mmCIF file of C-alpha atoms in Angstrom:
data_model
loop_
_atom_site.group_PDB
_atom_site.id
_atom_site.type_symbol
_atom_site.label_atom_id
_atom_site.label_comp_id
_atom_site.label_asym_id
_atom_site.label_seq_id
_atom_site.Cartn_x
_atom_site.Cartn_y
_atom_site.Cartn_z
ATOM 1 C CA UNK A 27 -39.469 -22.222 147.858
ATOM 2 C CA UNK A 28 -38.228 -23.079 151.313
ATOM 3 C CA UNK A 29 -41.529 -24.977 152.211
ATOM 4 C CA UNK A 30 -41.599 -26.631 148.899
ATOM 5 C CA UNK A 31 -37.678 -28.033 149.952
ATOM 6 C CA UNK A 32 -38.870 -28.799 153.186
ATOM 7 C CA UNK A 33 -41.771 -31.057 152.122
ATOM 8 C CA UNK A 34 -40.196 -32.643 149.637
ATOM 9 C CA UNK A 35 -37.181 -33.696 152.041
ATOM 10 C CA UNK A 36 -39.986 -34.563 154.546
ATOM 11 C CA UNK A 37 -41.265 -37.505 152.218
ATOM 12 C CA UNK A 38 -40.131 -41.077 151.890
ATOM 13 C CA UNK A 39 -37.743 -42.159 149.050
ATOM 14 C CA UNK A 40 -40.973 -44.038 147.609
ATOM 15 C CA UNK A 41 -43.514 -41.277 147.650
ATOM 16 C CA UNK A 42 -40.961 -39.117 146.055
ATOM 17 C CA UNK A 43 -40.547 -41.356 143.290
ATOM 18 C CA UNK A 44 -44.257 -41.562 142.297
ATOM 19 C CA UNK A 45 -44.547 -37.622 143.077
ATOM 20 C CA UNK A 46 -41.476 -36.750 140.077
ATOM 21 C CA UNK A 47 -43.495 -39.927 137.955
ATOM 22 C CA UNK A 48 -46.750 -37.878 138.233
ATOM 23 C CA UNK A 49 -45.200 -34.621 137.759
ATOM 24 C CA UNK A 50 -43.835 -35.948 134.567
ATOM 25 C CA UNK A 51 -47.268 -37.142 133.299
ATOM 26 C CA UNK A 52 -48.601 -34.086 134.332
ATOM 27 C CA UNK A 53 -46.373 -31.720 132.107
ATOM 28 C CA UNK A 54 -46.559 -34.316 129.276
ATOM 29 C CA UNK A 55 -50.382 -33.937 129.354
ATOM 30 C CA UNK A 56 -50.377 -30.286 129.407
ATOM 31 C CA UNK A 57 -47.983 -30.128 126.373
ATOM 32 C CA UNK A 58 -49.838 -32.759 124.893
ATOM 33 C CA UNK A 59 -53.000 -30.365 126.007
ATOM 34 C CA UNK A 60 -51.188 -26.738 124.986
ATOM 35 C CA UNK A 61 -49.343 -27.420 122.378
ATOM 36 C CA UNK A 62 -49.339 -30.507 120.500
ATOM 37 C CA UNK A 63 -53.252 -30.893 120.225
ATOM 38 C CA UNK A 64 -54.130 -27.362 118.654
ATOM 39 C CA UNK A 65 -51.123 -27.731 115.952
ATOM 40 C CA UNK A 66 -52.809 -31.363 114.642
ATOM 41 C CA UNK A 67 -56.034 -29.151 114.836
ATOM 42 C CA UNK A 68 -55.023 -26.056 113.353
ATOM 43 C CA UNK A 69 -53.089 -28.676 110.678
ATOM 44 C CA UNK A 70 -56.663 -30.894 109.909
ATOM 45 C CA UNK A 71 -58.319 -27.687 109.232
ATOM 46 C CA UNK A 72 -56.047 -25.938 106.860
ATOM 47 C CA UNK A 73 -56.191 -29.416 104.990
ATOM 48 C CA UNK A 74 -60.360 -29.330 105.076
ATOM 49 C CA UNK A 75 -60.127 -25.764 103.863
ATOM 50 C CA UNK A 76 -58.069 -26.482 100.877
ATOM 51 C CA UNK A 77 -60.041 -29.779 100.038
ATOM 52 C CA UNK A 78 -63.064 -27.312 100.366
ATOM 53 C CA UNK A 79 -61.512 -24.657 98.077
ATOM 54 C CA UNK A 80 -60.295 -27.255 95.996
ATOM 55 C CA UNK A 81 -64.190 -28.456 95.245
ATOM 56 C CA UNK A 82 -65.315 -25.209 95.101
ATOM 57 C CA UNK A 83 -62.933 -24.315 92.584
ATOM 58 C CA UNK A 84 -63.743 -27.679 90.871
ATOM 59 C CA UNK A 85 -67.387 -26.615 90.550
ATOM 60 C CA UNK A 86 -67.057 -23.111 89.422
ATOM 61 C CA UNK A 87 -64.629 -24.402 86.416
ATOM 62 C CA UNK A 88 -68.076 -26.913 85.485
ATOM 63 C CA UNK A 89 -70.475 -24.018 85.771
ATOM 64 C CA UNK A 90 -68.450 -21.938 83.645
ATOM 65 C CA UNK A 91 -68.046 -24.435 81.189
ATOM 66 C CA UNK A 92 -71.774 -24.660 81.244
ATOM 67 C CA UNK A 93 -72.224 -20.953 80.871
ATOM 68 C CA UNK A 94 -70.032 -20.788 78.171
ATOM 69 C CA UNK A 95 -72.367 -23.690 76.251
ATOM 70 C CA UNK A 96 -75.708 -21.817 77.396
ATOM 71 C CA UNK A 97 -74.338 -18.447 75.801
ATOM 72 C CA UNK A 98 -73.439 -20.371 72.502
ATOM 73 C CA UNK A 99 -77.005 -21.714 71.984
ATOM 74 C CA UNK A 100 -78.902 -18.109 72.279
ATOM 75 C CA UNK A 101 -80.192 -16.729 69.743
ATOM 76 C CA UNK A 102 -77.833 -14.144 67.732
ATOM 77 C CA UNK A 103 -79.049 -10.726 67.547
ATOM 78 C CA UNK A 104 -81.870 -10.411 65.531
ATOM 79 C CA UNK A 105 -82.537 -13.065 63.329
ATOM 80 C CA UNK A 106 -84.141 -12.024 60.543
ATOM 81 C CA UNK A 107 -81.568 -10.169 58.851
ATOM 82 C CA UNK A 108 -82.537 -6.902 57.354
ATOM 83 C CA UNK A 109 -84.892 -5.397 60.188
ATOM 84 C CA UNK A 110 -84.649 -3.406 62.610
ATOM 85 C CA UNK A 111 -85.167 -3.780 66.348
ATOM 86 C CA UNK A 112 -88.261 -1.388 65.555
ATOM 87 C CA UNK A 113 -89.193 -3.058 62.778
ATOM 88 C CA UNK A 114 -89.402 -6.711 64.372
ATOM 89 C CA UNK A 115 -91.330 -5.552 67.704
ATOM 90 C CA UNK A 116 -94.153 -3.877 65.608
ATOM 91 C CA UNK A 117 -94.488 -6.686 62.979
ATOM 92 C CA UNK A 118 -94.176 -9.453 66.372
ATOM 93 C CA UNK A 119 -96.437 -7.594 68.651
ATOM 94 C CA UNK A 120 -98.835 -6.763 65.646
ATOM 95 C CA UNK A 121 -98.890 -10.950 65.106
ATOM 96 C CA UNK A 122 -99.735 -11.278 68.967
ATOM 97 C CA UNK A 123 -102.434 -9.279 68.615
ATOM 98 C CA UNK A 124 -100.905 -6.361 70.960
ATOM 99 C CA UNK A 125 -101.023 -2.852 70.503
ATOM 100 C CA UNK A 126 -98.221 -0.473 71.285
ATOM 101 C CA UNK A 127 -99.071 2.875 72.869
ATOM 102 C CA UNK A 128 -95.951 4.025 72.729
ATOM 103 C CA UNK A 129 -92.573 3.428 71.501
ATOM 104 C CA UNK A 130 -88.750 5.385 71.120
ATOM 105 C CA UNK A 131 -85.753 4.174 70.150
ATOM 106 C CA UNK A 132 -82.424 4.565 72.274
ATOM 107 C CA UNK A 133 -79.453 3.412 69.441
ATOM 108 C CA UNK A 134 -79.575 0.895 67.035
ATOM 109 C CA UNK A 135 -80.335 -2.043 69.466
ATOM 110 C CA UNK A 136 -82.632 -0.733 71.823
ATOM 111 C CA UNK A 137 -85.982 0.446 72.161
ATOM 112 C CA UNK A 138 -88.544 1.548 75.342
ATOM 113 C CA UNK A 139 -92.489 0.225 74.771
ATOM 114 C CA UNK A 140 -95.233 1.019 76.939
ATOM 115 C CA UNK A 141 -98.389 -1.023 76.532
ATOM 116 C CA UNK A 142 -101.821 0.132 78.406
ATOM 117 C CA UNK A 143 -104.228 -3.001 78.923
ATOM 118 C CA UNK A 144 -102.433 -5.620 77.656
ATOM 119 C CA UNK A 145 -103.625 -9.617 78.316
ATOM 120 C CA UNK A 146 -100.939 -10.737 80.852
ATOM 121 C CA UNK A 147 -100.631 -13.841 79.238
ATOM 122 C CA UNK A 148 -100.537 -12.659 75.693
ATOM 123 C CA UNK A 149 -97.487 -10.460 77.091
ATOM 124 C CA UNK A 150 -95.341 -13.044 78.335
ATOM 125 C CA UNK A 151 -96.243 -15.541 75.242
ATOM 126 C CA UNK A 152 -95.170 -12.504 73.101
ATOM 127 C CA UNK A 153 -91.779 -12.067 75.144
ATOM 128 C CA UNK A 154 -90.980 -15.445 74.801
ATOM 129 C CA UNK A 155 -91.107 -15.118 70.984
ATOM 130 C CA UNK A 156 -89.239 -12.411 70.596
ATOM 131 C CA UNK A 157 -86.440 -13.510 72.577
ATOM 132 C CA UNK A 158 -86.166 -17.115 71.514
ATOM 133 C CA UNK A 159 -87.100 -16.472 67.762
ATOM 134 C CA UNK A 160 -85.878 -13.031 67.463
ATOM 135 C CA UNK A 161 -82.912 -12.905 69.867
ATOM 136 C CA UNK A 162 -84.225 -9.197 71.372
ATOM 137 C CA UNK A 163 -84.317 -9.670 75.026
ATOM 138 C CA UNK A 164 -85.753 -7.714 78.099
ATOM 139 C CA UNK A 165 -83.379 -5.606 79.796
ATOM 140 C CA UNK A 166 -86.203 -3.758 82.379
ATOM 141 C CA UNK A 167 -89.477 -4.147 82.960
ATOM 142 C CA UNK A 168 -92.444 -2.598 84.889
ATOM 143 C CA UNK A 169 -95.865 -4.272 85.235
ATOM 144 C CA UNK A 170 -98.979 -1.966 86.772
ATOM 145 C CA UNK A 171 -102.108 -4.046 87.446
ATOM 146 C CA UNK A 172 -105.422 -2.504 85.971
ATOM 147 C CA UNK A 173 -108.908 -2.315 87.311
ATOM 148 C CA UNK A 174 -109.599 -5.494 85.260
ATOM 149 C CA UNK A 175 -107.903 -9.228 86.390
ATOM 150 C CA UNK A 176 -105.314 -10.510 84.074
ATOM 151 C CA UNK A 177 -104.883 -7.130 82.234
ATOM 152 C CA UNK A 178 -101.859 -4.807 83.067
ATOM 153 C CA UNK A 179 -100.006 -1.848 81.850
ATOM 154 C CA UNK A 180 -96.342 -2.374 80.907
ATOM 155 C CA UNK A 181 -93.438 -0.507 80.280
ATOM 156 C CA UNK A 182 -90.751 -1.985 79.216
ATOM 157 C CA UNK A 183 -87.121 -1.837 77.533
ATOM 158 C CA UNK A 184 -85.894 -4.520 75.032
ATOM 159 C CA UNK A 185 -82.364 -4.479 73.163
ATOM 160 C CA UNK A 186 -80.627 -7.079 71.377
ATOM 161 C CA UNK A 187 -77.552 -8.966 72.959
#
């Protein structure tokens, strides 16, 4: 600290003056640097965080608005009142012209099929019916290709919602 005293003693009233000035500006800019900088920072991205929250939040409450409208227009259980689950998958696949090598019932609303060469397409045109005009939906389902094109083997289980 002695050399530090020494030097400073050793320089004119003048230079001293703008040494202190640009020791001042030096320890403003590192507090400006340190400290004040990173707190605005730290502040503007707390406040993007939240706005981003805030959106998110805003477009999860739409989408489950919109989910709650989808679920009201599906089809109720099964429509034609009366009939089984059984009952409805016979007389629709019968309609579709598909034939049902096997079939067993797990409860009330649900039932395993397995179909051996069945028309792809006539499958899925036969799905769709069932669960838009019937309300019985597919809850798993396992497609084996055949020797043939477009014909498949399909096991399947279907329930009502």
């Amino acid at each position: 600290m002695n050399a530090l005293q020494q030097w400073w003693l050793s320089l004119v009233k003048r230079e001293q003056i703008v040494v202190a000035i640009l020791a001042i500006v030096m320890i403003l800019l590192m507090f400006q640097m340190m400290i004040w900088k990173p707190l605005h920072q730290g502040r503007d991205n707390a406040a993007n965080s939240v706005e981003k929250q805030a959106e998110l939040l805003q477009w999860m409450k739409q989408r489950a608005a919109l989910a709650t409208q989808l679920k009201h227009q599906l089809p109720s259980r099964a429509k034609v009142k009366g009939k089984s689950i059984s009952q409805i998958i016979n007389t629709t696949a019968s309609r579709a012209k598909i034939e049902i090598n096997r079939f067993q019932t797990s409860g009330d609303n649900s039932v395993q099929v397995w179909l051996d060469n069945v028309d792809f397409s006539k499958l899925l045109l036969w799905l769709e019916t069932i669960q838009k005009k019937q309300g019985i939906v597919v809850e798993s389902l396992s497609v084996s290709e055949t020797a043939k094109p477009g014909i498949v083997s399909v096991r399947m289980t279907l329930t009502t919602s």
